[in-house]
mmCIF file of C-alpha atoms in Angstrom:
data_model
loop_
_atom_site.group_PDB
_atom_site.id
_atom_site.type_symbol
_atom_site.label_atom_id
_atom_site.label_comp_id
_atom_site.label_asym_id
_atom_site.label_seq_id
_atom_site.Cartn_x
_atom_site.Cartn_y
_atom_site.Cartn_z
ATOM 1 C CA MET A 1075 111.993 -104.444 176.376
ATOM 2 C CA GLN A 1076 110.635 -106.629 173.604
ATOM 3 C CA ALA A 1077 110.310 -110.271 174.560
ATOM 4 C CA GLY A 1078 113.079 -112.336 173.024
ATOM 5 C CA ARG A 1079 115.358 -109.402 172.259
ATOM 6 C CA VAL A 1080 119.007 -110.257 172.882
ATOM 7 C CA THR A 1081 120.849 -107.738 175.062
ATOM 8 C CA ARG A 1082 124.375 -107.628 176.355
ATOM 9 C CA GLU A 1083 126.273 -105.345 178.712
ATOM 10 C CA LEU A 1084 129.551 -103.863 177.497
ATOM 11 C CA THR A 1085 132.592 -104.540 179.631
ATOM 12 C CA PRO A 1086 134.309 -101.449 181.113
ATOM 13 C CA ALA A 1087 137.075 -101.765 178.499
ATOM 14 C CA GLN A 1088 134.549 -102.026 175.660
ATOM 15 C CA ARG A 1089 132.667 -98.991 176.954
ATOM 16 C CA ILE A 1090 135.863 -96.940 176.948
ATOM 17 C CA ALA A 1091 136.637 -98.076 173.397
ATOM 18 C CA TRP A 1092 133.122 -97.268 172.170
ATOM 19 C CA LEU A 1093 133.297 -93.826 173.727
ATOM 20 C CA ARG A 1094 136.732 -93.110 172.241
ATOM 21 C CA LEU A 1095 135.542 -94.152 168.787
ATOM 22 C CA ILE A 1096 132.257 -92.208 168.709
ATOM 23 C CA ARG A 1097 133.992 -89.090 170.075
ATOM 24 C CA THR A 1098 136.542 -89.196 167.238
ATOM 25 C CA GLU A 1099 136.128 -86.281 164.830
ATOM 26 C CA ASN A 1100 134.479 -87.258 161.517
ATOM 27 C CA ILE A 1101 132.948 -90.423 163.006
ATOM 28 C CA GLY A 1102 129.187 -90.236 163.433
ATOM 29 C CA PRO A 1103 126.649 -92.969 164.192
ATOM 30 C CA VAL A 1104 126.550 -94.365 160.629
ATOM 31 C CA THR A 1105 130.338 -94.457 160.282
ATOM 32 C CA PHE A 1106 130.640 -95.977 163.766
ATOM 33 C CA ARG A 1107 128.323 -98.807 162.788
ATOM 34 C CA GLN A 1108 130.248 -99.398 159.551
ATOM 35 C CA LEU A 1109 133.527 -99.559 161.447
ATOM 36 C CA LEU A 1110 132.202 -102.146 163.892
ATOM 37 C CA ASN A 1111 130.660 -104.158 161.075
ATOM 38 C CA ARG A 1112 134.002 -104.056 159.275
ATOM 39 C CA PHE A 1113 136.390 -104.710 162.155
ATOM 40 C CA GLY A 1114 134.169 -106.518 164.652
ATOM 41 C CA SER A 1115 134.884 -104.349 167.704
ATOM 42 C CA ALA A 1116 135.622 -100.766 168.676
ATOM 43 C CA GLU A 1117 139.069 -101.823 169.898
ATOM 44 C CA ALA A 1118 139.973 -103.223 166.472
ATOM 45 C CA ALA A 1119 138.528 -100.157 164.727
ATOM 46 C CA LEU A 1120 140.657 -97.857 166.882
ATOM 47 C CA GLU A 1121 143.769 -99.817 165.903
ATOM 48 C CA ALA A 1122 142.832 -99.452 162.231
ATOM 49 C CA LEU A 1123 142.167 -95.703 162.377
ATOM 50 C CA PRO A 1124 145.668 -94.584 161.264
ATOM 51 C CA ASP A 1125 145.475 -96.734 158.129
ATOM 52 C CA ILE A 1126 141.874 -95.669 157.400
ATOM 53 C CA SER A 1127 142.820 -92.029 157.930
ATOM 54 C CA ALA A 1128 145.712 -92.302 155.471
ATOM 55 C CA LYS A 1129 143.503 -93.892 152.788
ATOM 56 C CA ALA A 1130 140.715 -91.359 153.346
ATOM 57 C CA GLY A 1131 143.121 -88.421 153.240
ATOM 58 C CA ARG A 1132 141.631 -86.925 156.389
ATOM 59 C CA PRO A 1133 143.388 -86.866 159.788
ATOM 60 C CA MET A 1134 141.499 -88.689 162.534
ATOM 61 C CA GLN A 1135 142.595 -88.856 166.137
ATOM 62 C CA ALA A 1136 140.600 -90.772 168.721
ATOM 63 C CA ILE A 1137 140.267 -89.221 172.156
ATOM 64 C CA SER A 1138 142.587 -90.673 174.777
ATOM 65 C CA PRO A 1139 141.489 -93.385 177.212
ATOM 66 C CA THR A 1140 141.996 -90.884 180.034
ATOM 67 C CA ARG A 1141 139.627 -88.391 178.440
ATOM 68 C CA ALA A 1142 137.008 -91.117 177.977
ATOM 69 C CA GLU A 1143 137.399 -92.199 181.606
ATOM 70 C CA ASP A 1144 137.046 -88.565 182.710
ATOM 71 C CA GLU A 1145 133.771 -88.207 180.786
ATOM 72 C CA ILE A 1146 132.334 -91.333 182.396
ATOM 73 C CA ALA A 1147 133.408 -90.126 185.842
ATOM 74 C CA GLY A 1148 131.900 -86.702 185.146
ATOM 75 C CA LEU A 1149 128.582 -88.217 184.119
ATOM 76 C CA ASP A 1150 128.549 -90.259 187.299
ATOM 77 C CA ARG A 1151 128.847 -87.052 189.326
ATOM 78 C CA TYR A 1152 125.727 -85.766 187.551
ATOM 79 C CA GLY A 1153 123.847 -88.979 188.223
ATOM 80 C CA ALA A 1154 123.919 -89.863 184.513
ATOM 81 C CA ARG A 1155 125.135 -92.962 182.721
ATOM 82 C CA LEU A 1156 126.216 -94.108 179.272
ATOM 83 C CA VAL A 1157 123.957 -96.676 177.618
ATOM 84 C CA ALA A 1158 125.075 -98.479 174.451
ATOM 85 C CA GLN A 1159 123.056 -99.963 171.619
ATOM 86 C CA GLY A 1160 122.312 -103.545 172.522
ATOM 87 C CA GLU A 1161 122.290 -102.941 176.286
ATOM 88 C CA PRO A 1162 119.104 -103.431 178.347
ATOM 89 C CA GLY A 1163 118.611 -99.714 179.094
ATOM 90 C CA TYR A 1164 118.813 -98.531 175.480
ATOM 91 C CA PRO A 1165 115.421 -97.184 174.242
ATOM 92 C CA GLU A 1166 113.963 -99.821 171.960
ATOM 93 C CA HIS A 1167 112.304 -97.417 169.517
ATOM 94 C CA LEU A 1168 115.690 -95.916 168.615
ATOM 95 C CA LEU A 1169 116.897 -99.292 167.351
ATOM 96 C CA GLN A 1170 114.473 -98.880 164.441
ATOM 97 C CA ILE A 1171 115.873 -95.608 163.057
ATOM 98 C CA SER A 1172 118.780 -94.837 160.790
ATOM 99 C CA GLY A 1173 121.765 -93.208 162.476
ATOM 100 C CA ALA A 1174 120.778 -94.086 166.028
ATOM 101 C CA PRO A 1175 123.464 -93.016 168.536
ATOM 102 C CA PRO A 1176 125.775 -95.904 169.495
ATOM 103 C CA LEU A 1177 125.999 -94.355 172.971
ATOM 104 C CA LEU A 1178 123.448 -92.271 174.830
ATOM 105 C CA THR A 1179 123.868 -90.252 178.005
ATOM 106 C CA LEU A 1180 120.813 -90.971 180.106
ATOM 107 C CA ALA A 1181 119.633 -89.872 183.535
ATOM 108 C CA GLY A 1182 116.499 -91.093 185.262
ATOM 109 C CA GLY A 1183 113.696 -92.829 183.413
ATOM 110 C CA GLU A 1184 113.725 -96.104 185.321
ATOM 111 C CA ARG A 1185 109.964 -96.080 185.880
ATOM 112 C CA LEU A 1186 108.946 -94.812 182.442
ATOM 113 C CA ASP A 1187 107.226 -96.897 179.802
ATOM 114 C CA TRP A 1188 109.629 -96.301 176.887
ATOM 115 C CA ARG A 1189 107.430 -98.237 174.453
ATOM 116 C CA ARG A 1190 104.306 -96.073 174.976
ATOM 117 C CA THR A 1191 105.642 -92.664 173.960
ATOM 118 C CA VAL A 1192 104.292 -89.628 172.109
ATOM 119 C CA GLY A 1193 106.349 -86.626 171.030
ATOM 120 C CA ILE A 1194 104.941 -83.104 171.314
ATOM 121 C CA VAL A 1195 106.725 -80.195 169.627
ATOM 122 C CA GLY A 1196 105.877 -76.672 168.561
ATOM 123 C CA ALA A 1197 106.679 -72.980 168.544
ATOM 124 C CA ARG A 1198 109.018 -71.374 171.060
ATOM 125 C CA ASN A 1199 106.918 -68.190 170.944
ATOM 126 C CA ALA A 1200 103.722 -70.138 171.531
ATOM 127 C CA SER A 1201 100.348 -68.467 171.970
ATOM 128 C CA SER A 1202 98.391 -68.859 175.186
ATOM 129 C CA ALA A 1203 95.894 -71.017 173.288
ATOM 130 C CA GLY A 1204 98.721 -73.221 172.021
ATOM 131 C CA VAL A 1205 100.152 -73.633 175.510
ATOM 132 C CA LYS A 1206 96.700 -74.479 176.901
ATOM 133 C CA MET A 1207 96.121 -77.075 174.174
ATOM 134 C CA THR A 1208 99.550 -78.587 174.811
ATOM 135 C CA ARG A 1209 98.880 -78.907 178.520
ATOM 136 C CA THR A 1210 95.569 -80.639 177.820
ATOM 137 C CA LEU A 1211 97.078 -83.078 175.308
ATOM 138 C CA ALA A 1212 100.154 -83.896 177.404
ATOM 139 C CA GLY A 1213 98.139 -84.257 180.590
ATOM 140 C CA ASP A 1214 95.569 -86.570 179.017
ATOM 141 C CA LEU A 1215 98.254 -88.647 177.277
ATOM 142 C CA GLY A 1216 100.019 -89.061 180.602
ATOM 143 C CA LEU A 1217 96.836 -90.158 182.339
ATOM 144 C CA ALA A 1218 96.365 -92.733 179.567
ATOM 145 C CA GLY A 1219 99.783 -94.205 180.336
ATOM 146 C CA TYR A 1220 101.927 -92.539 177.673
ATOM 147 C CA SER A 1221 105.313 -90.918 178.301
ATOM 148 C CA VAL A 1222 105.598 -87.495 176.643
ATOM 149 C CA VAL A 1223 108.772 -86.746 174.667
ATOM 150 C CA SER A 1224 109.965 -83.253 173.792
ATOM 151 C CA GLY A 1225 113.084 -81.116 173.404
ATOM 152 C CA LEU A 1226 113.090 -78.897 176.535
ATOM 153 C CA ALA A 1227 112.820 -75.748 174.409
ATOM 154 C CA ARG A 1228 110.773 -72.692 175.320
ATOM 155 C CA GLY A 1229 107.076 -72.548 174.549
ATOM 156 C CA ILE A 1230 105.311 -75.754 173.496
ATOM 157 C CA ASP A 1231 108.125 -78.065 174.660
ATOM 158 C CA THR A 1232 108.128 -76.526 178.122
ATOM 159 C CA ALA A 1233 104.349 -76.771 178.399
ATOM 160 C CA ALA A 1234 104.414 -80.441 177.328
ATOM 161 C CA HIS A 1235 107.049 -81.351 179.917
ATOM 162 C CA ARG A 1236 105.362 -79.484 182.761
ATOM 163 C CA ALA A 1237 101.955 -81.006 182.047
ATOM 164 C CA SER A 1238 103.392 -84.540 182.133
ATOM 165 C CA LEU A 1239 105.794 -84.212 185.078
ATOM 166 C CA GLU A 1240 103.797 -86.490 187.346
ATOM 167 C CA THR A 1241 102.944 -89.090 184.706
ATOM 168 C CA GLY A 1242 106.338 -89.255 182.985
ATOM 169 C CA THR A 1243 108.233 -87.166 180.452
ATOM 170 C CA ILE A 1244 111.476 -87.476 178.462
ATOM 171 C CA ALA A 1245 113.555 -84.396 177.580
ATOM 172 C CA VAL A 1246 116.048 -84.724 174.722
ATOM 173 C CA LEU A 1247 118.946 -82.271 174.954
ATOM 174 C CA ALA A 1248 120.796 -80.672 172.036
ATOM 175 C CA GLY A 1249 123.993 -80.169 174.038
ATOM 176 C CA GLY A 1250 125.941 -81.920 176.744
ATOM 177 C CA PHE A 1251 124.307 -83.030 179.955
ATOM 178 C CA ASP A 1252 125.945 -80.093 181.743
ATOM 179 C CA ARG A 1253 124.961 -77.568 179.052
ATOM 180 C CA ILE A 1254 121.173 -77.492 179.249
ATOM 181 C CA TYR A 1255 119.612 -74.994 176.837
ATOM 182 C CA PRO A 1256 117.876 -72.685 177.469
ATOM 183 C CA GLU A 1257 119.324 -72.006 180.914
ATOM 184 C CA GLU A 1258 115.915 -70.907 182.168
ATOM 185 C CA ASN A 1259 114.804 -74.545 181.870
ATOM 186 C CA ILE A 1260 117.496 -75.938 184.159
ATOM 187 C CA PRO A 1261 114.993 -75.993 187.069
ATOM 188 C CA LEU A 1262 112.520 -77.815 184.800
ATOM 189 C CA ALA A 1263 115.196 -80.410 184.002
ATOM 190 C CA HIS A 1264 115.657 -81.015 187.735
ATOM 191 C CA ASP A 1265 111.886 -81.299 188.174
ATOM 192 C CA ILE A 1266 111.737 -83.904 185.407
ATOM 193 C CA LEU A 1267 114.318 -86.071 187.171
ATOM 194 C CA ASP A 1268 112.776 -85.521 190.604
ATOM 195 C CA ASN A 1269 109.449 -86.806 189.280
ATOM 196 C CA GLY A 1270 110.890 -89.944 187.682
ATOM 197 C CA GLY A 1271 111.281 -88.631 184.134
ATOM 198 C CA ALA A 1272 114.399 -88.779 181.981
ATOM 199 C CA LEU A 1273 117.005 -86.519 180.389
ATOM 200 C CA LEU A 1274 118.785 -87.832 177.314
ATOM 201 C CA THR A 1275 121.517 -86.664 174.917
ATOM 202 C CA GLU A 1276 124.082 -88.072 172.501
ATOM 203 C CA MET A 1277 126.492 -85.154 172.967
ATOM 204 C CA PRO A 1278 129.553 -85.178 175.274
ATOM 205 C CA LEU A 1279 129.899 -83.311 178.534
ATOM 206 C CA GLY A 1280 130.778 -79.669 177.983
ATOM 207 C CA TRP A 1281 129.195 -79.515 174.523
ATOM 208 C CA GLU A 1282 127.491 -76.159 173.888
ATOM 209 C CA PRO A 1283 124.586 -76.707 171.483
ATOM 210 C CA ARG A 1284 124.966 -75.146 168.041
ATOM 211 C CA SER A 1285 122.277 -74.537 165.429
ATOM 212 C CA ARG A 1286 123.112 -77.788 163.604
ATOM 213 C CA ASP A 1287 122.693 -79.798 166.810
ATOM 214 C CA PHE A 1288 118.977 -79.076 167.124
ATOM 215 C CA PRO A 1289 117.914 -81.093 164.031
ATOM 216 C CA ARG A 1290 120.084 -83.928 165.388
ATOM 217 C CA ARG A 1291 118.160 -83.681 168.651
ATOM 218 C CA ASN A 1292 114.857 -83.572 166.759
ATOM 219 C CA ARG A 1293 115.543 -86.923 165.079
ATOM 220 C CA LEU A 1294 115.815 -88.441 168.567
ATOM 221 C CA VAL A 1295 112.565 -86.818 169.719
ATOM 222 C CA SER A 1296 110.742 -88.400 166.779
ATOM 223 C CA GLY A 1297 112.733 -91.634 166.959
ATOM 224 C CA LEU A 1298 111.789 -92.177 170.601
ATOM 225 C CA SER A 1299 108.091 -91.712 169.832
ATOM 226 C CA LEU A 1300 105.303 -93.764 168.291
ATOM 227 C CA GLY A 1301 103.946 -90.526 166.880
ATOM 228 C CA VAL A 1302 104.720 -86.796 166.922
ATOM 229 C CA VAL A 1303 102.205 -84.012 167.551
ATOM 230 C CA VAL A 1304 102.844 -80.504 166.181
ATOM 231 C CA VAL A 1305 100.857 -77.917 168.112
ATOM 232 C CA GLU A 1306 102.073 -74.623 166.633
ATOM 233 C CA ALA A 1307 104.788 -74.111 164.029
ATOM 234 C CA ALA A 1308 105.778 -71.625 161.370
ATOM 235 C CA LYS A 1309 106.305 -72.822 157.809
ATOM 236 C CA ARG A 1310 110.072 -72.827 158.326
ATOM 237 C CA SER A 1311 110.664 -74.240 161.764
ATOM 238 C CA GLY A 1312 112.381 -76.973 163.696
ATOM 239 C CA SER A 1313 108.992 -78.498 164.447
ATOM 240 C CA LEU A 1314 108.390 -79.169 160.752
ATOM 241 C CA ILE A 1315 111.867 -80.702 160.551
ATOM 242 C CA THR A 1316 110.826 -83.020 163.372
ATOM 243 C CA ALA A 1317 107.637 -83.912 161.502
ATOM 244 C CA ARG A 1318 109.610 -84.710 158.338
ATOM 245 C CA LEU A 1319 112.032 -86.866 160.319
ATOM 246 C CA ALA A 1320 109.097 -88.662 161.939
ATOM 247 C CA LEU A 1321 107.715 -89.560 158.518
ATOM 248 C CA GLU A 1322 111.136 -90.850 157.412
ATOM 249 C CA GLN A 1323 111.207 -92.994 160.553
ATOM 250 C CA ASN A 1324 107.754 -94.447 159.836
ATOM 251 C CA ARG A 1325 106.137 -92.585 162.732
ATOM 252 C CA ASP A 1326 102.637 -91.113 162.742
ATOM 253 C CA VAL A 1327 102.409 -87.320 162.463
ATOM 254 C CA PHE A 1328 99.607 -85.291 164.046
ATOM 255 C CA ALA A 1329 98.892 -81.558 163.945
ATOM 256 C CA VAL A 1330 96.605 -79.207 165.843
ATOM 257 C CA PRO A 1331 94.774 -76.872 163.443
ATOM 258 C CA GLY A 1332 94.959 -73.135 163.990
ATOM 259 C CA SER A 1333 93.740 -69.839 162.638
ATOM 260 C CA PRO A 1334 94.890 -69.063 159.084
ATOM 261 C CA LEU A 1335 95.588 -65.547 160.351
ATOM 262 C CA ASP A 1336 98.228 -66.741 162.852
ATOM 263 C CA PRO A 1337 101.700 -67.392 161.338
ATOM 264 C CA ARG A 1338 102.324 -69.868 164.156
ATOM 265 C CA ALA A 1339 99.541 -72.047 162.740
ATOM 266 C CA GLU A 1340 100.813 -72.103 159.157
ATOM 267 C CA GLY A 1341 103.086 -75.100 159.659
ATOM 268 C CA GLY A 1342 100.489 -77.246 161.409
ATOM 269 C CA ASN A 1343 97.800 -76.386 158.873
ATOM 270 C CA LEU A 1344 100.215 -77.217 156.062
ATOM 271 C CA LEU A 1345 100.938 -80.614 157.621
ATOM 272 C CA ILE A 1346 97.206 -81.351 157.765
ATOM 273 C CA GLN A 1347 96.866 -80.404 154.084
ATOM 274 C CA GLN A 1348 99.702 -82.831 153.344
ATOM 275 C CA GLY A 1349 98.065 -85.711 155.196
ATOM 276 C CA ALA A 1350 98.931 -85.323 158.875
ATOM 277 C CA ARG A 1351 96.166 -86.408 161.244
ATOM 278 C CA LEU A 1352 94.122 -83.529 162.620
ATOM 279 C CA VAL A 1353 94.063 -83.439 166.423
ATOM 280 C CA THR A 1354 91.384 -81.972 168.665
ATOM 281 C CA SER A 1355 91.991 -84.169 171.726
ATOM 282 C CA ALA A 1356 94.350 -86.793 173.104
ATOM 283 C CA ALA A 1357 91.806 -89.430 172.067
ATOM 284 C CA ASP A 1358 92.603 -88.670 168.418
ATOM 285 C CA ILE A 1359 96.248 -89.534 169.085
ATOM 286 C CA ILE A 1360 95.646 -92.566 171.282
ATOM 287 C CA GLU A 1361 93.285 -94.109 168.720
ATOM 288 C CA VAL A 1362 96.202 -94.276 166.264
ATOM 289 C CA VAL A 1363 99.284 -94.940 168.408
ATOM 290 C CA SER A 1364 97.593 -97.589 170.543
ATOM 291 C CA SER A 1365 97.754 -99.905 167.537
ATOM 292 C CA ALA A 1366 101.050 -98.610 166.151
ATOM 293 C CA ASP A 1367 103.680 -101.285 165.758
ATOM 294 C CA PRO A 1368 106.754 -99.935 163.980
ATOM 295 C CA ALA A 1369 109.093 -102.585 162.637
ATOM 296 C CA ARG A 1370 110.974 -104.038 165.597
ATOM 297 C CA HIS A 1371 114.001 -105.021 163.561
ATOM 298 C CA ALA A 1372 117.202 -104.107 165.404
ATOM 299 C CA LEU A 1373 119.506 -102.384 162.923
ATOM 300 C CA PHE A 1374 122.606 -103.119 164.890
ATOM 301 C CA GLU A 1375 124.007 -105.998 166.930
ATOM 302 C CA PRO A 1376 127.099 -105.064 168.964
ATOM 303 C CA GLU A 1377 128.147 -108.658 169.452
ATOM 304 C CA TRP A 1378 128.245 -109.274 165.686
ATOM 305 C CA ARG A 1379 131.632 -110.201 164.272
ATOM 306 C CA PRO A 1380 132.717 -110.166 160.626
ATOM 307 C CA ASP A 1381 133.133 -113.576 159.102
ATOM 308 C CA GLU A 1382 136.215 -114.816 157.303
ATOM 309 C CA ALA A 1383 134.953 -113.786 153.873
ATOM 310 C CA THR A 1384 134.439 -110.192 155.022
ATOM 311 C CA GLU A 1385 137.954 -109.955 156.368
ATOM 312 C CA GLN A 1386 139.512 -111.243 153.129
ATOM 313 C CA SER A 1387 137.374 -109.422 150.524
ATOM 314 C CA GLU A 1388 139.437 -106.277 149.870
ATOM 315 C CA PRO A 1389 138.558 -103.879 147.008
ATOM 316 C CA ALA A 1390 140.137 -104.575 143.629
ATOM 317 C CA PRO A 1391 142.458 -101.848 142.233
ATOM 318 C CA ASP A 1392 139.785 -100.416 139.920
ATOM 319 C CA ASP A 1393 136.816 -100.736 142.315
ATOM 320 C CA ARG A 1394 137.177 -97.217 143.731
ATOM 321 C CA GLY A 1395 137.055 -95.663 140.277
ATOM 322 C CA LYS A 1396 134.021 -97.734 139.294
ATOM 323 C CA LEU A 1397 132.203 -96.664 142.448
ATOM 324 C CA LEU A 1398 132.954 -92.958 142.010
ATOM 325 C CA GLN A 1399 131.771 -93.125 138.412
ATOM 326 C CA ALA A 1400 128.507 -94.730 139.492
ATOM 327 C CA LEU A 1401 127.823 -92.165 142.243
ATOM 328 C CA SER A 1402 126.180 -88.793 141.723
ATOM 329 C CA THR A 1403 124.544 -86.148 143.904
ATOM 330 C CA THR A 1404 121.276 -88.120 143.606
ATOM 331 C CA PRO A 1405 120.948 -90.644 146.459
ATOM 332 C CA VAL A 1406 121.087 -94.279 145.393
ATOM 333 C CA ASP A 1407 120.545 -97.513 147.314
ATOM 334 C CA VAL A 1408 123.723 -99.398 148.220
ATOM 335 C CA ASP A 1409 122.287 -102.655 146.839
ATOM 336 C CA GLU A 1410 121.722 -100.891 143.521
ATOM 337 C CA LEU A 1411 125.355 -99.730 143.498
ATOM 338 C CA ILE A 1412 126.521 -103.292 144.103
ATOM 339 C CA ALA A 1413 124.351 -104.550 141.234
ATOM 340 C CA GLN A 1414 125.528 -101.812 138.838
ATOM 341 C CA THR A 1415 129.241 -101.979 139.579
ATOM 342 C CA GLY A 1416 129.707 -105.660 140.327
ATOM 343 C CA ILE A 1417 131.767 -104.746 143.394
ATOM 344 C CA ALA A 1418 131.597 -107.375 146.136
ATOM 345 C CA PRO A 1419 129.404 -106.314 149.095
ATOM 346 C CA GLN A 1420 132.295 -106.487 151.571
ATOM 347 C CA ALA A 1421 134.566 -104.483 149.269
ATOM 348 C CA MET A 1422 131.748 -101.945 148.741
ATOM 349 C CA GLN A 1423 131.477 -101.553 152.507
ATOM 350 C CA ILE A 1424 135.186 -100.768 152.782
ATOM 351 C CA LEU A 1425 135.103 -98.244 149.918
ATOM 352 C CA LEU A 1426 132.033 -96.444 151.242
ATOM 353 C CA LEU A 1427 133.606 -96.303 154.680
ATOM 354 C CA GLU A 1428 136.763 -94.674 153.281
ATOM 355 C CA LEU A 1429 134.759 -92.197 151.162
ATOM 356 C CA ASP A 1430 132.527 -91.374 154.126
ATOM 357 C CA ILE A 1431 135.453 -90.632 156.433
ATOM 358 C CA GLY A 1432 137.086 -88.649 153.635
ATOM 359 C CA GLY A 1433 133.999 -86.417 153.434
ATOM 360 C CA GLN A 1434 133.215 -87.335 149.802
ATOM 361 C CA ILE A 1435 129.784 -88.912 150.338
ATOM 362 C CA GLU A 1436 126.755 -88.433 152.561
ATOM 363 C CA TRP A 1437 124.099 -90.825 153.761
ATOM 364 C CA SER A 1438 120.317 -90.540 153.696
ATOM 365 C CA SER A 1439 117.996 -92.975 155.502
ATOM 366 C CA GLY A 1440 120.833 -95.348 156.287
ATOM 367 C CA GLN A 1441 121.049 -97.179 152.950
ATOM 368 C CA LEU A 1442 120.951 -94.298 150.450
ATOM 369 C CA VAL A 1443 124.291 -92.740 149.539
ATOM 370 C CA ALA A 1444 125.244 -89.774 147.349
ATOM 371 C CA LEU A 1445 128.270 -87.652 146.480
ATOM 372 C CA ARG A 1446 128.502 -84.468 148.505
ATOM 373 C CA TYR A 1447 127.929 -81.226 146.675
ATOM 374 C CA SER A 1448 131.276 -79.542 146.031
#
């Protein structure tokens, strides 16, 4: 952990409330943060849900305390635990990204260096040359003291995890802790834990991964890493999504060049053309990430409480109309909206929260907001 960083453990009651709130349909990480900023605690936000739901025009029902308690008990049986933003075990790099999960399910990882991390991603149908290169990079990074992060997929991900088993690796899951995908990598997941590595997910127990869950997982792979290496990737692939997310998160992006005749090399070669750092050895990566120092500003403080002005500054009757008129499908910074409309910051927060829950807006990079396409 960073020296001087303030951490605090949730009480059992707070942990239940956090879990109930984040498992509520239509509440994601950004909305969760807005609710806590608005109401000061998950308990208060849960009490306000019926009123928020009525204003947003979208039904919202938090999971029951019993269901939350059952999930925590189930995780305990798997040797996993819930870690909240602001707690000592929460990965520090994730505090720097937009939409970081308020709660993570985490198993293992006690001996890992979570600040010296490199992500490695690539094709599921990797070539033998790609697998060999991945093993070399992951092995050498591990020997240099870096933990290797990947997504436990077939191909490049699998090779990266296996090559760094003894030195430390982190596997980010797209589904629940009990729904590891692909099933053929369940033994690999056990090997990771047995060798002191970590498994991590933001999804609940029993959650079968869907296609939309893999980009969500990819943002955590890049968010956990100082830099991301693409070994093999087609032009349209999840690996390129991970690279794009890494750039948005102010991470370094690296790519291994490949033959122009191999479709699996098209994505990596394209990244190099666009400015990604060309990689021929782990030394190329270490030279860059050893001096990397992403902004260490924590985006979220769980102990923060709204002040009196926030609690009293409700939107004026015509504020909602002014905001909707100012919004378009082009993302705009929230500060710019406040300047254009003259709506008070606290009132703007309330309106955006209601529109978000009502499914009328979407967020990009945390502070950019736009109307959803109809």
